[in-house]
Every structure is written in C-alpha cells, then in structure tokens.
Coordinates of C-alpha atoms in Angstrom, one line a residue:
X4 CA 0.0 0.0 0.0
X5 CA 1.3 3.4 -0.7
X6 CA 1.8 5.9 2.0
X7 CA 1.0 9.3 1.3
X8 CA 2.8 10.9 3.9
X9 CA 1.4 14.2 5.9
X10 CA 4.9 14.8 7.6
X11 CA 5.6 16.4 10.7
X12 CA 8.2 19.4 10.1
X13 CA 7.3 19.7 6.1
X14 CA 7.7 22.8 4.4
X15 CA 4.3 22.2 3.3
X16 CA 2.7 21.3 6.8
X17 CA 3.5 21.2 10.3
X18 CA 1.7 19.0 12.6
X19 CA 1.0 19.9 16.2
X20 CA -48.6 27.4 22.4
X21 CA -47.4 23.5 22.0
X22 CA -44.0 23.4 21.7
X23 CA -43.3 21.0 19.1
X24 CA -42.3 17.2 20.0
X25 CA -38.5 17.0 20.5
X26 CA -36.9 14.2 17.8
X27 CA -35.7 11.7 20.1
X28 CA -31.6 9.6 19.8
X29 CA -30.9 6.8 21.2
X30 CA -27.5 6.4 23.1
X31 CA -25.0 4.4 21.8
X32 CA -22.1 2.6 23.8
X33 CA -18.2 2.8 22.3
X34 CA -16.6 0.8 20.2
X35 CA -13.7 -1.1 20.9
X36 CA -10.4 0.5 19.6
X37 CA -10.1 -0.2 16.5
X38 CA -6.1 0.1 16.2
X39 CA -5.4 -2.9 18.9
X40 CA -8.2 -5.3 18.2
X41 CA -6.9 -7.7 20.7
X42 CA -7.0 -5.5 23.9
X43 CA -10.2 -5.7 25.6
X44 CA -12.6 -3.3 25.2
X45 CA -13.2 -0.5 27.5
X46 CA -16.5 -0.2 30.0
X47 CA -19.1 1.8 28.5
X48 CA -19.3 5.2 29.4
X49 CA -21.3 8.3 28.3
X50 CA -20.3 9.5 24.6
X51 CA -20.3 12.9 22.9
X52 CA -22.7 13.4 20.5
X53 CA -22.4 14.3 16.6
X54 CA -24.5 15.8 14.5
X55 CA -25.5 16.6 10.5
X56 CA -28.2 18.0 9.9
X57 CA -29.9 19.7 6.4
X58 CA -33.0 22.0 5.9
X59 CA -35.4 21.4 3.5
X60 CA -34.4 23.1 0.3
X61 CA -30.6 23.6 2.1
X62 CA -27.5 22.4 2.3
X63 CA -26.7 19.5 5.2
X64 CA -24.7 20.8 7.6
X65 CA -22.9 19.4 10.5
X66 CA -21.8 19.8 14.0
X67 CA -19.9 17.4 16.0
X68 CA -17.9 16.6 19.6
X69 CA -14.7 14.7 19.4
X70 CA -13.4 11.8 21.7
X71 CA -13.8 8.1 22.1
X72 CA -15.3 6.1 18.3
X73 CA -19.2 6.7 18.2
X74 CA -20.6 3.9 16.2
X75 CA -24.1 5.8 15.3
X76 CA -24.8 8.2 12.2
X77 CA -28.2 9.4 12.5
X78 CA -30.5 10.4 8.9
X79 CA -33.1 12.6 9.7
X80 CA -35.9 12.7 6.8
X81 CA -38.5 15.0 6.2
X82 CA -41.9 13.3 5.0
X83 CA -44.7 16.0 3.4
X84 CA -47.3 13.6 2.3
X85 CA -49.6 14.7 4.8
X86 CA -47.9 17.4 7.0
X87 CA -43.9 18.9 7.5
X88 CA -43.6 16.0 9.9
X89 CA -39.6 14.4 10.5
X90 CA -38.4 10.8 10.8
X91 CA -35.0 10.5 12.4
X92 CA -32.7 6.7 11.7
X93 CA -29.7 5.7 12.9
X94 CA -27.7 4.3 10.5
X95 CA -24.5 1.8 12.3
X96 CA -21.1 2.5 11.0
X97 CA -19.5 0.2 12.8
X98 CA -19.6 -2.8 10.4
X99 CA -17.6 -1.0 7.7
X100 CA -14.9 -0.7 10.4
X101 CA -14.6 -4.2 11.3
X102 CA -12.6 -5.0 8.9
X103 CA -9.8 -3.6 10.7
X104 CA -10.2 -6.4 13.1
X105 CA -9.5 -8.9 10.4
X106 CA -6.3 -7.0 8.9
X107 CA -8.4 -5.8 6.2
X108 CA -8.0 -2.4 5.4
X109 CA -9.3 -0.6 2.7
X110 CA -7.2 1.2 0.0
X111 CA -7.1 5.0 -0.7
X112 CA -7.8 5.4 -4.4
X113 CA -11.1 5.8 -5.8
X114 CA -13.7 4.0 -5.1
X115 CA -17.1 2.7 -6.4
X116 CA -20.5 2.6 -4.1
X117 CA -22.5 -0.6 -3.3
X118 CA -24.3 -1.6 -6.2
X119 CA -27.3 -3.0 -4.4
X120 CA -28.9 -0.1 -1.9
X121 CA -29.6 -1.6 1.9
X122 CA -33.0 -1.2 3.4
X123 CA -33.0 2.2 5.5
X124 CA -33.3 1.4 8.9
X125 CA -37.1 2.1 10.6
X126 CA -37.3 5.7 11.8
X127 CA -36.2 5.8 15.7
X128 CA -38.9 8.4 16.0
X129 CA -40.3 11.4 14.4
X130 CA -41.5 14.8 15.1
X131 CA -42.7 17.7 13.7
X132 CA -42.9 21.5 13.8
X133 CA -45.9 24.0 14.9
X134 CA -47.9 25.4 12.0
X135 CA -46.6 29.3 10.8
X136 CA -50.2 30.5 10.9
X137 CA -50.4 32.4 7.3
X138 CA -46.9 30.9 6.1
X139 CA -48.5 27.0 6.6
X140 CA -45.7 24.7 7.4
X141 CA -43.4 25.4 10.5
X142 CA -39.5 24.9 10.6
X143 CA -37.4 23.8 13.8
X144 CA -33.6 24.0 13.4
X145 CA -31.3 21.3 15.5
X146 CA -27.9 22.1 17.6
X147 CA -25.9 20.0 19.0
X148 CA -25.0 20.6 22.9
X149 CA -21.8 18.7 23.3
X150 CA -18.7 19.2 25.4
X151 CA -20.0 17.7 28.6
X152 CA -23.6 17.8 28.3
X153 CA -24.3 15.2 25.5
X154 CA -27.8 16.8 24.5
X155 CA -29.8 18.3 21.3
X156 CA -31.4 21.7 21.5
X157 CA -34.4 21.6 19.3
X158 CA -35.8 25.3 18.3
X159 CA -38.6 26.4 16.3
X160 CA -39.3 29.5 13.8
X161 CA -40.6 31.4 16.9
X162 CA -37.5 30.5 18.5
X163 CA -39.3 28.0 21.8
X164 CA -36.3 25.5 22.5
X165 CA -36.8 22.2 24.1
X166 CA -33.8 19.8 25.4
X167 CA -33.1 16.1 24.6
X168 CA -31.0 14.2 26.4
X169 CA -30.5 10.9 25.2
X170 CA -28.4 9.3 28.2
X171 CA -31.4 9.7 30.2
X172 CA -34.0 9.5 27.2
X173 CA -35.7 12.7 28.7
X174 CA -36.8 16.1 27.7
X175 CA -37.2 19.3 29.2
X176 CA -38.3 22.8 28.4
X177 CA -35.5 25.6 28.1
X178 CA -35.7 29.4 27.5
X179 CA -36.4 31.0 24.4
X180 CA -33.8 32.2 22.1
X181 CA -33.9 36.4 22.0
X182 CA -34.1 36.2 18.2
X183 CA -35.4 32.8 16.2
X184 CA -32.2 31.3 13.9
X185 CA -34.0 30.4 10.6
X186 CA -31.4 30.8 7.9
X187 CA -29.7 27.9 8.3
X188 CA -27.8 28.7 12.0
X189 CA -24.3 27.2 12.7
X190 CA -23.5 26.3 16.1
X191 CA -21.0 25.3 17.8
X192 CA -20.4 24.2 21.7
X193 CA -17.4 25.8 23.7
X194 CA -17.2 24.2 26.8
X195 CA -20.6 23.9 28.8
X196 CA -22.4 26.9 26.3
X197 CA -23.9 26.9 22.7
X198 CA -23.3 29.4 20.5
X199 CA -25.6 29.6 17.6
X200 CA -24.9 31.8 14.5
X201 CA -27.1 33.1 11.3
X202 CA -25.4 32.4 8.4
X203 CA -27.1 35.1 7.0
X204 CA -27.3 38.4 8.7
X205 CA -30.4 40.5 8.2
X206 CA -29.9 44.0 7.2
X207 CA -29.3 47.2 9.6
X208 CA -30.5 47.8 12.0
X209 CA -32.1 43.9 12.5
X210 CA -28.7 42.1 12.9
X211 CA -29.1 42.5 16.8
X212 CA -29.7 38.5 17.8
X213 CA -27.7 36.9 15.3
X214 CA -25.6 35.6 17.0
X215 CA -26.5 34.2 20.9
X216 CA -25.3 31.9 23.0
X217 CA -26.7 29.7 25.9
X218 CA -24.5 29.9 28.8
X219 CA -24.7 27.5 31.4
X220 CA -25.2 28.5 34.8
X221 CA -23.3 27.1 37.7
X222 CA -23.0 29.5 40.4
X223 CA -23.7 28.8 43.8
X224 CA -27.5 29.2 43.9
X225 CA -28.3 29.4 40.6
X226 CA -30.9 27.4 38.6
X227 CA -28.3 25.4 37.0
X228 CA -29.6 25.8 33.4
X229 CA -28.7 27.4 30.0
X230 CA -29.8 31.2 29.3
X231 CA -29.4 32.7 26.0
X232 CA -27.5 36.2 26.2
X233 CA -27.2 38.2 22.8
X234 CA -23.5 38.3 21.5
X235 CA -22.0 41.1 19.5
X236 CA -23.0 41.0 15.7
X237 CA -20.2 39.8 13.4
X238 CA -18.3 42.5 11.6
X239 CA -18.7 41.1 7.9
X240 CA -21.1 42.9 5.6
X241 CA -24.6 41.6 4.9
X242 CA -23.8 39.5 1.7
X243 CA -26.5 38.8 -1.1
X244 CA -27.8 35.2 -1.3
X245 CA -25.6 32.9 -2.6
X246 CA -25.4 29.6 -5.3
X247 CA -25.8 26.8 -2.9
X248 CA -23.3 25.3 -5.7
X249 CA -20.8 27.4 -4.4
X250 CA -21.3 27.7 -1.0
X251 CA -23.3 24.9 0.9
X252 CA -23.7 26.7 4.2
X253 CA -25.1 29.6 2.9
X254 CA -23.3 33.0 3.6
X255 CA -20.8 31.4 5.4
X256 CA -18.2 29.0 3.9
X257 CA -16.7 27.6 6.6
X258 CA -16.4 27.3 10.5
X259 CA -14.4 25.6 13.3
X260 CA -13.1 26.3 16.5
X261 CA -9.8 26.7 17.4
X262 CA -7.9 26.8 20.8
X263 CA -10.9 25.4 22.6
X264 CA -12.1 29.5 22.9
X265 CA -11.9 31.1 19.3
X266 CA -14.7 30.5 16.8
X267 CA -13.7 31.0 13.1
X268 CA -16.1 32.0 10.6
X269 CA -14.6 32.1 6.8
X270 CA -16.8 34.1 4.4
X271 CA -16.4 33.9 0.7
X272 CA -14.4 37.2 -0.9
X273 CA -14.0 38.5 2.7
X274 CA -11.8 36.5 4.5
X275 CA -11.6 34.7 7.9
X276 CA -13.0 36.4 11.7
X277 CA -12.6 34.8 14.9
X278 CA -14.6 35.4 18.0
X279 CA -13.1 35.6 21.0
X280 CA -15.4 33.7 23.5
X281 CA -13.4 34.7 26.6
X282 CA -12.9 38.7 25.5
X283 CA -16.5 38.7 24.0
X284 CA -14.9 40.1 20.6
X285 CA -14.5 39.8 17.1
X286 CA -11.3 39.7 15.0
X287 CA -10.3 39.5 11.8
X288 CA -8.3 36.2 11.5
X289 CA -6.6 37.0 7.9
X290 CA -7.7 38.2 4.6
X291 CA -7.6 33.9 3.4
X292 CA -10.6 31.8 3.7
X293 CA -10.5 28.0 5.3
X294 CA -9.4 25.6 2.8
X295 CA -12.8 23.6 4.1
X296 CA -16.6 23.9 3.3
X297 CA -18.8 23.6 6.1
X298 CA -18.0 22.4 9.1
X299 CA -14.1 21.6 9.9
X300 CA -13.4 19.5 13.1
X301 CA -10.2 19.5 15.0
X302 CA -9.1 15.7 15.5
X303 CA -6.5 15.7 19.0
X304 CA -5.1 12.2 17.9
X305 CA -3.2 14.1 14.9
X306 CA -3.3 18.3 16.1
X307 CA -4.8 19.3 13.1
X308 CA -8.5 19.8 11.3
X309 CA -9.8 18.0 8.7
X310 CA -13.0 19.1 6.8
X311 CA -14.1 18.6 3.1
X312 CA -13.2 21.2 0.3
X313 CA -14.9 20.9 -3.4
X314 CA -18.3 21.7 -4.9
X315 CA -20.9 19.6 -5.8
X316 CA -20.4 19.3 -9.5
X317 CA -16.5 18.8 -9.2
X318 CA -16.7 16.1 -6.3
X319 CA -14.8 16.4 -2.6
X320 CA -11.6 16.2 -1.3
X321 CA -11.0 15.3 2.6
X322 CA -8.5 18.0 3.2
X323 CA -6.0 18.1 6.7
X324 CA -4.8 21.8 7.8
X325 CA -2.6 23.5 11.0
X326 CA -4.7 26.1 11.8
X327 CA -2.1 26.7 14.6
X328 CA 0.3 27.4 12.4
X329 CA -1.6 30.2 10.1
X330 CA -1.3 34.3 11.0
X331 CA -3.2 37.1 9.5
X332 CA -0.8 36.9 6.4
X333 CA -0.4 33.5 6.0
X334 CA -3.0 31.1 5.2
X335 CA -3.4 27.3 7.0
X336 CA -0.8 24.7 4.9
X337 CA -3.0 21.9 3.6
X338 CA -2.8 18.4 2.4
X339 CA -5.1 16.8 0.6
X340 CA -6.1 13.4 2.0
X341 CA -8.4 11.6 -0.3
X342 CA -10.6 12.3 -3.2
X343 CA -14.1 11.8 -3.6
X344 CA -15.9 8.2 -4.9
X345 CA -16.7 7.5 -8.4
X346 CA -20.6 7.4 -8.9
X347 CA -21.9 5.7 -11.8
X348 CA -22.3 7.4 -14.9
X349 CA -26.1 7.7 -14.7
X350 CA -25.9 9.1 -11.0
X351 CA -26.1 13.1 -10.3
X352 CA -24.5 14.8 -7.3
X353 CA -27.9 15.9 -5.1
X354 CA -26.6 17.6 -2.5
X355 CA -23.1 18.8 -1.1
X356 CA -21.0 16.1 0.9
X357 CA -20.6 16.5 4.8
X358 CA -17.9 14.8 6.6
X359 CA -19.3 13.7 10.3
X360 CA -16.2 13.3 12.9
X361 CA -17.3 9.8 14.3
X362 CA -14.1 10.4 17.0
X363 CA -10.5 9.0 17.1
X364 CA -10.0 9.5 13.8
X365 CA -12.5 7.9 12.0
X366 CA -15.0 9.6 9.6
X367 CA -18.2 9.1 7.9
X368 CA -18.2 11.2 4.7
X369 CA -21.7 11.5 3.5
X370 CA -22.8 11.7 0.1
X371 CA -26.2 12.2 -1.8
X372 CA -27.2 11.3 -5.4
X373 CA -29.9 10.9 -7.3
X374 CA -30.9 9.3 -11.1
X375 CA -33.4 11.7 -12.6
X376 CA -32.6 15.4 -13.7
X377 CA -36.1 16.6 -13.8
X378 CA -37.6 15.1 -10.8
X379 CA -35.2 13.4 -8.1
X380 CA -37.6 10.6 -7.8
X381 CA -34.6 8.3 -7.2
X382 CA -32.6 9.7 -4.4
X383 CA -29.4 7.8 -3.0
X384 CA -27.1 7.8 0.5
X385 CA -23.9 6.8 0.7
X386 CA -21.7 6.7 3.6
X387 CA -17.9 5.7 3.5
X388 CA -16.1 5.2 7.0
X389 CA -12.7 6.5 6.6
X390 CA -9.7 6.3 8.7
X391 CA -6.3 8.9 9.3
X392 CA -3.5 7.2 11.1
X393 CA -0.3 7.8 11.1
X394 CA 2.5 6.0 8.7
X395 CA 4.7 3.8 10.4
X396 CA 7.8 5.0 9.6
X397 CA 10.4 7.6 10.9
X398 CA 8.7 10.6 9.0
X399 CA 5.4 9.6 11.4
X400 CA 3.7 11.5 8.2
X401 CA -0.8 10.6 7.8
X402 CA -2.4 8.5 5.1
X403 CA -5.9 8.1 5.0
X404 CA -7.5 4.4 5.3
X405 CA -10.6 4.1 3.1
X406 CA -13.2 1.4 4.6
X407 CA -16.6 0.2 3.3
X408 CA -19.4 2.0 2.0
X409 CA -23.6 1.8 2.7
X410 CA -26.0 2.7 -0.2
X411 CA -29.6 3.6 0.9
X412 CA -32.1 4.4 -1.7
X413 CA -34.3 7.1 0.1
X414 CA -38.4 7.3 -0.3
X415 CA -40.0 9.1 -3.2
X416 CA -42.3 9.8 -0.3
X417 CA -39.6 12.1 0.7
X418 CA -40.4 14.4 -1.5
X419 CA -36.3 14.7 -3.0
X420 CA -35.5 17.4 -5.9
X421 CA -32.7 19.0 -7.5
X422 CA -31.1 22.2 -5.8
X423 CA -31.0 24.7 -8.4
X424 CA -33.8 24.1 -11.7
X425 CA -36.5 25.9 -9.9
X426 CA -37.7 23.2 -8.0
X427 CA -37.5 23.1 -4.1
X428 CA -34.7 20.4 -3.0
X429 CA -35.7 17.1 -1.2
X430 CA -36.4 16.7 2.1
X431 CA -33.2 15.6 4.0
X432 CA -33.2 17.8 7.1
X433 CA -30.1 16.1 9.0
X434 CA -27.8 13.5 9.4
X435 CA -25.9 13.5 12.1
X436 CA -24.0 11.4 14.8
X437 CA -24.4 10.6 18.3
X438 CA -22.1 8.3 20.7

C-alpha cells in the first residue's frame, strides 16, 4: 500500500402554544479501539454526540464533539405527504470498520458505491414542527450541545427551545432564544455553552440577535440551566444570497473552533473572523478563507482539522490543515487526503457532501445522489467510513484508510429534488452522529 505521507516538520505542513415534539436519539455505547483489536474493550461510558443536519431546500450541515469512536450516524428525513412531519434513523457505521479487526483495510484510491442499496433502517422516531399560521408549514432547526452535556437543542421558527438528552431518554423545556435562527444557523459548543450563528445576517439595524449563546449557569445558587444572552454581531457585511453550488452553508463557507475558545467564521471574498469567547470580541483572523466547506473538526489524535473542500459538481476532497500554524498573512498549509468516490455514470450529485467526525479519527463522509434530472424521484445515501492514522515510519507523516461503504435508496415519499432548476430540494433535514 502506498503511503502518502502528511509529515511532521514539512515545508508544506507542520503537525501539532405546543411546543413541538423534540426528535428523540438513542445512546449508543463505544466501540472497541479499533487500532489494537486484541485488547479488551473499555467499560461503556457516556459518549459525545455528533451531529448533520440539512433544511429542507438547504444544504446538510454538521456539528460534532470529538473523543472516544461513536458507532451511530443518524439520517433525519422529512416526510410531506400529509404534514412537515420528521423521521429521524440511525444508521450503524460500525460494520464497515470491522474490517480492521481482520487486517483488512481498505485502499485509498477511488472507489465505487455498493451496487445493491440496503433497506434504511425504521425511523427511531419522528417529530414535527408548529404550523406558521399564514406561512403553513413550521420549521425547527437542531444544535448540538456537546462538550459535557451530550444533549440536542431543538428550536422552532418562533424561537421555543426544548432539550433532549439521550443518556437519560428525557426532555425538558428551556428558554427561548432572544431572536429565532432560521437561515440555516451554525453552532458550535465551547465548553458547557452553545453558540448559535445566522449564516445570514439581516440587514441594519435587524442584525441585533444573530448571534447568541446559551451559557450555562453554575453558580452557587443558581438554577443550573442554560440562558441565552445576545452576543456582538459579526463584523462582515450583509452579503446577497448565494449559489448553494458554491457555497453549501449559505453566507458562510466555513467554521471551526480553534484553541478550545476562538470561533472561526470564513466568508467567501472576505476572509476569515474569529470570535473571541473569553474577551466577547471579534477579530479579523486574515484576509484567506479555510481551505474547508462547512464544518471543519479539530481531531486531537493528529493536532490538526480536517473538513471537506470541493463543490458539488466537481466532487470532494478530505482535506488536513494547522490552523495553529496560520497568521493574518499566511493562510493554513494543507494536504489533501483523499478524493471523492466514483458514482456511476447515470448518478447526479444531489446535494453537497458533509464529513461527520465519528471520534479518534475515524470519519463518515456523507454523500447524496440521485438518477433523474427533472424530478429526483430516485434519491441515494452513501456513507464511507474512513480512517487517518499515522504512517509507520520515521517521518510519522498521515495516510488516509478508506473502509466500506452503505447505499440507501431514500423514499419518493420524501419528497427529493434537484437544488438549483427551480424546484424546491428534497427533504433531507439532518444526518448527524451521536455516541
């Protein structure tokens, strides 16, 4: 097998009303680690959770906590036959990592998907959003609470949160957000709080509420729970609606956080900010962009971030960068990692690819197609556990492990169209990952 080395010390790199029913995750328990087979697994504990979700007509996008392998990739579908009503599966990634056990690894070139689809999974539950009065159907929008909480803030287009916790498979109310997140929010968690951004800011003098954050209160005393507190509005300019072709997290190209305290935000044409969660303050981080769309997670095992780069009609890359390393003048060195699978000839790219951080290194890079260019009736899922270790050699440089691959062919039910062509896009409104 050929080693394509990510060396430490390279020029290139270095490495360091009713509220709405709640959508309900079940807990998972770890998986034994998969680089020493032969040791005994460890006693189950709590896992973080991770998560990928997509509006309907949007992009999926994805949010995740690091730590210990999380078996569990969860699908959540939209159904509209009768009502905007949400049917969440869990999809088990473990099985394309067993081959590990056995000494089988998979190669890193191109690859072809399954050529018979699996049966999806029945739905774990489902759940749907209040009415909009005048506008008909509702929306709710899904965050993932990690760090050491392990839960799933639900909100709706009014803004009403609820809390799911699926170590205790219980719910609770929470407070409202000041301002309702409905253009496709990203969030991130920074130790015990939430922060949840627009990726589109209204204009002047609206922006106020963009951007919030649920602290979590644990002073002597206190109620113990999470209160949302309006943070300062990011310094980039209002930006026109963008192709989702281009940019699939709309208005904002990419985000990550870095140093366990600073959130990144990379807009297209504008460069990178970072906000400063312990001096309550933005920055501008350089005049370069991430070299990652969407989500970028930082992977402790290696010191570095991996994320996907690409656009839907040109494929993905699974891309490795020291964010450390970059100043306001000098962009992130990156190293491309793998390149995307070969569809068949017939299949057309649906929707962007999202990479889910399933923990220690491991990935599931999710991918949507479909077979008719009018009318998406046939609508695919792939996901492809992958794998970055490190060589073993002197140069202790990264290669990516490629792994199987699980084809689901999704509902016509699901009501699945094209982005772009005038017609709304299917009804995927998350995947994600829990542990």
């Amino acid at each position: 097998m050929v080693c394509r080395r990510f060396v430490p010390g390279a020029a290139a790199l270095a490495l360091p009303p009713r509220v709405p029913p709640p959508f309900c995750l079940a807990p998972t328990t770890p998986s034994p680690d998969l680089e020493a087979p032969a040791a005994p697994p460890p006693a189950p504990v709590p896992l973080p959770l991770a998560f990928i979700r997509q509006s309907a007509g949007h992009g999926i996008f994805v949010a995740s906590a690091m730590s210990s392998f999380r078996r569990l990739v969860h699908l959540v579908t939209s159904d509209c036959s009768i009502r905007n009503t949400y049917s969440l599966r869990s999809i088990d990634m473990s099985a394309l990592f067993a081959a590990a056990a056995a000494g089988n690894r998979g190669g890193e070139s191109h690859h072809h998907p399954p050529a018979e689809p699996s049966p999806l999974p029945p739905p774990d539950i489902s759940f749907y959003p209040p009415f909009q009065n005048c506008h008909g159907q509702g929306s709710m929008e899904f965050m993932l609470l990690g760090g050491n909480h392990n839960k799933v803030v639900a909100a709706d287009q009014t803004g009403r949160t609820v809390l799911y916790d699926p170590d205790q498979h219980a719910i609770r109310t929470m407070r409202s957000l000041n301002e309702p997140k409905t253009t496709r929010p990203v969030s991130v968690t920074i130790g015990d709080d939430l922060y949840v951004l627009e990726t589109i800011l209204p204009e002047p003098p609206d922006q106020d509420g963009c951007f919030e954050c649920f602290e979590w209160d644990t002073a002597v005393g206190s109620d113990r729970d999470w209160h949302p507190r309006v943070l300062p509005t990011p310094p980039y300019e209002h930006e026109p609606e963008a192709d989702d072709v281009k940019y699939p997290v709309l208005g904002i190209k990419s985000y990550t956080v870095v140093d366990g305290t600073k959130i990144w935000i990379s807009k297209a044409d504008t460069g990178t900010y970072a906000y400063d969660t312990a001096a309550g303050a933005w920055s501008k981080a350089g005049e370069w962009t991430l070299p990652f769309t969407g989500h970028a997670h930082y992977v402790p095992e290696h010191g570095l971030w991996f994320g996907l780069s690409g656009t839907r009609a040109h494929g993905c890359v699974l891309r490795a960068a020291d964010l450390a390393a970059a100043s306001p003048r000098r962009p992130p060195a990156t190293r491309n990692l793998w390149r995307d699978l070969v569809p068949p000839a017939e299949w057309r790219v649906a929707l962007v690819p999202h990479l889910v951080h399933l923990g220690a290194g491991k990935f599931c890079i999710a991918r949507f197609f479909d077979t008719d260019p009018f009318y998406g009736q046939y609508t695919y899922a792939v996901f492809t556990g992958v794998e970055v270790v490190r060589c073993a050699d002197a140069d202790g440089g990264l290669r990516m492990v490629k792994y199987g691959s699980k084809l689901y062919m999704l509902l016509s039910s699901m009501g699945y169209k094209h982005e772009g062509s005038g017609s709304s896009l299917g009804r995927i409104k998350k995947v994600l990952r829990m542990g």
